[in-house]
């Protein structure tokens, strides 16, 4: 088992930058797949970025070149640059341990002028 807590979400202007953090209750992130998801109002939850336990990194097309995912033993991050209105959503961190997914409570990112 593991508990995840996101932080860093806030109101930001278009073109601005923001770094989201996810703290894990156990130092297990290098042994498992980790990911960031987001969900906008009226939309389904979508995968934004992930790092597999083998170190492979994947991004959804519309954030490539703008977002960067990284991890430490007990924390993971999402650096977001060049933010757009379309990035407004609740962002969730995710860790897959064996066949079980664990989720944080989410942090709100609002991009507005």
Tab-separated table of C-alpha atoms in Angstrom:
chain	number	residue	atom	x	y	z
A	1	UNK	CA	0.000	0.000	0.000
A	2	UNK	CA	0.973	3.625	-0.519
A	3	UNK	CA	-0.598	7.034	0.045
A	4	UNK	CA	-0.125	9.824	-2.496
A	5	UNK	CA	-0.626	13.568	-1.967
A	6	UNK	CA	-0.421	16.119	-4.789
A	7	UNK	CA	0.419	19.788	-4.330
A	8	UNK	CA	1.372	22.834	-6.378
A	9	UNK	CA	-1.812	23.472	-8.324
A	10	UNK	CA	-2.915	27.104	-8.542
A	11	UNK	CA	-4.177	29.859	-10.836
A	12	UNK	CA	-1.628	30.742	-13.510
A	13	UNK	CA	-1.648	32.988	-16.584
A	14	UNK	CA	-1.342	31.632	-20.135
A	15	UNK	CA	2.304	31.126	-21.046
A	16	UNK	CA	3.263	30.707	-17.404
A	17	UNK	CA	4.987	27.814	-15.647
A	18	UNK	CA	4.074	25.576	-12.743
A	19	UNK	CA	5.558	22.532	-11.006
A	20	UNK	CA	3.289	19.911	-9.484
A	21	UNK	CA	4.562	17.593	-6.746
A	22	UNK	CA	3.354	14.214	-5.513
A	23	UNK	CA	4.607	12.858	-2.178
A	24	UNK	CA	4.482	9.112	-1.556
A	25	UNK	CA	4.323	7.525	1.888
A	26	UNK	CA	6.875	4.896	0.890
A	27	UNK	CA	10.109	5.055	-1.089
A	28	UNK	CA	8.972	2.823	-3.911
A	29	UNK	CA	8.664	5.035	-6.978
A	30	UNK	CA	11.774	3.694	-8.720
A	31	UNK	CA	10.390	0.165	-8.507
A	32	UNK	CA	7.033	0.879	-10.133
A	33	UNK	CA	5.342	2.629	-13.042
A	34	UNK	CA	4.406	6.238	-12.207
A	35	UNK	CA	2.215	8.690	-14.098
A	36	UNK	CA	0.362	11.984	-14.130
A	37	UNK	CA	-3.254	12.151	-15.301
A	38	UNK	CA	-5.650	15.077	-15.648
A	39	UNK	CA	-9.394	15.548	-15.832
A	40	UNK	CA	-11.132	18.673	-17.102
A	41	UNK	CA	-14.837	19.417	-16.464
A	42	UNK	CA	-16.994	17.349	-18.782
A	43	UNK	CA	-14.001	15.317	-19.933
A	44	UNK	CA	-12.720	11.869	-19.077
A	45	UNK	CA	-9.476	11.390	-17.176
A	46	UNK	CA	-6.524	11.256	-19.560
A	47	UNK	CA	-2.917	10.156	-19.256
A	48	UNK	CA	-0.537	13.124	-19.479
A	49	UNK	CA	2.884	11.604	-18.810
A	50	UNK	CA	4.367	8.395	-17.445
A	51	UNK	CA	7.650	6.746	-16.507
A	52	UNK	CA	7.777	2.965	-16.519
A	53	UNK	CA	9.763	0.968	-13.967
A	54	UNK	CA	12.261	0.382	-16.772
A	55	UNK	CA	12.733	4.132	-17.300
A	56	UNK	CA	10.702	4.632	-20.481
A	57	UNK	CA	9.002	8.057	-20.645
A	58	UNK	CA	5.850	8.825	-22.626
A	59	UNK	CA	3.805	12.018	-23.073
A	60	UNK	CA	0.439	12.746	-24.595
A	61	UNK	CA	0.933	14.600	-27.893
A	62	UNK	CA	-0.388	18.012	-26.865
A	63	UNK	CA	2.083	18.417	-23.961
A	64	UNK	CA	5.249	17.237	-25.707
A	65	UNK	CA	7.946	19.888	-25.497
A	66	UNK	CA	6.107	21.736	-22.713
A	67	UNK	CA	5.774	19.254	-19.810
A	68	UNK	CA	8.460	17.167	-18.095
A	69	UNK	CA	7.847	14.261	-15.717
A	70	UNK	CA	10.470	13.204	-13.162
A	71	UNK	CA	10.718	11.066	-10.029
A	72	UNK	CA	12.678	10.501	-6.840
A	73	UNK	CA	12.366	7.569	-4.424
A	74	UNK	CA	9.374	9.066	-2.595
A	75	UNK	CA	8.242	11.941	-4.793
A	76	UNK	CA	7.324	12.631	-8.393
A	77	UNK	CA	6.951	15.887	-10.279
A	78	UNK	CA	5.388	17.433	-13.346
A	79	UNK	CA	7.081	20.586	-14.647
A	80	UNK	CA	4.664	22.503	-16.875
A	81	UNK	CA	5.849	25.331	-19.137
A	82	UNK	CA	4.043	27.385	-21.743
A	83	UNK	CA	0.671	26.697	-20.126
A	84	UNK	CA	-2.473	27.026	-22.224
A	85	UNK	CA	-6.175	27.451	-21.394
A	86	UNK	CA	-6.680	23.835	-22.470
A	87	UNK	CA	-4.380	22.641	-19.661
A	88	UNK	CA	-6.966	23.638	-17.041
A	89	UNK	CA	-7.868	20.474	-15.126
A	90	UNK	CA	-7.500	18.548	-11.896
A	91	UNK	CA	-4.168	16.740	-12.024
A	92	UNK	CA	-3.684	13.347	-10.349
A	93	UNK	CA	-0.555	11.319	-9.666
A	94	UNK	CA	-0.640	7.564	-10.064
A	95	UNK	CA	1.555	4.648	-9.025
A	96	UNK	CA	1.047	1.115	-10.256
A	97	UNK	CA	2.226	-1.506	-7.765
A	98	UNK	CA	2.062	-4.957	-9.311
A	99	UNK	CA	-1.528	-5.053	-10.620
A	100	UNK	CA	-3.000	-2.276	-8.439
A	101	UNK	CA	-3.265	1.466	-9.195
A	102	UNK	CA	-2.967	4.045	-6.407
A	103	UNK	CA	-4.150	7.651	-6.798
A	104	UNK	CA	-3.713	10.986	-5.066
A	105	UNK	CA	-6.652	13.290	-4.311
A	106	UNK	CA	-5.839	15.665	-7.159
A	107	UNK	CA	-4.683	19.282	-7.395
A	108	UNK	CA	-6.444	21.993	-9.405
A	109	UNK	CA	-4.590	23.835	-12.155
A	110	UNK	CA	-6.421	26.804	-13.658
A	111	UNK	CA	-4.925	28.658	-16.620
A	112	UNK	CA	-6.645	32.015	-17.048
A	113	UNK	CA	-5.835	35.611	-17.919
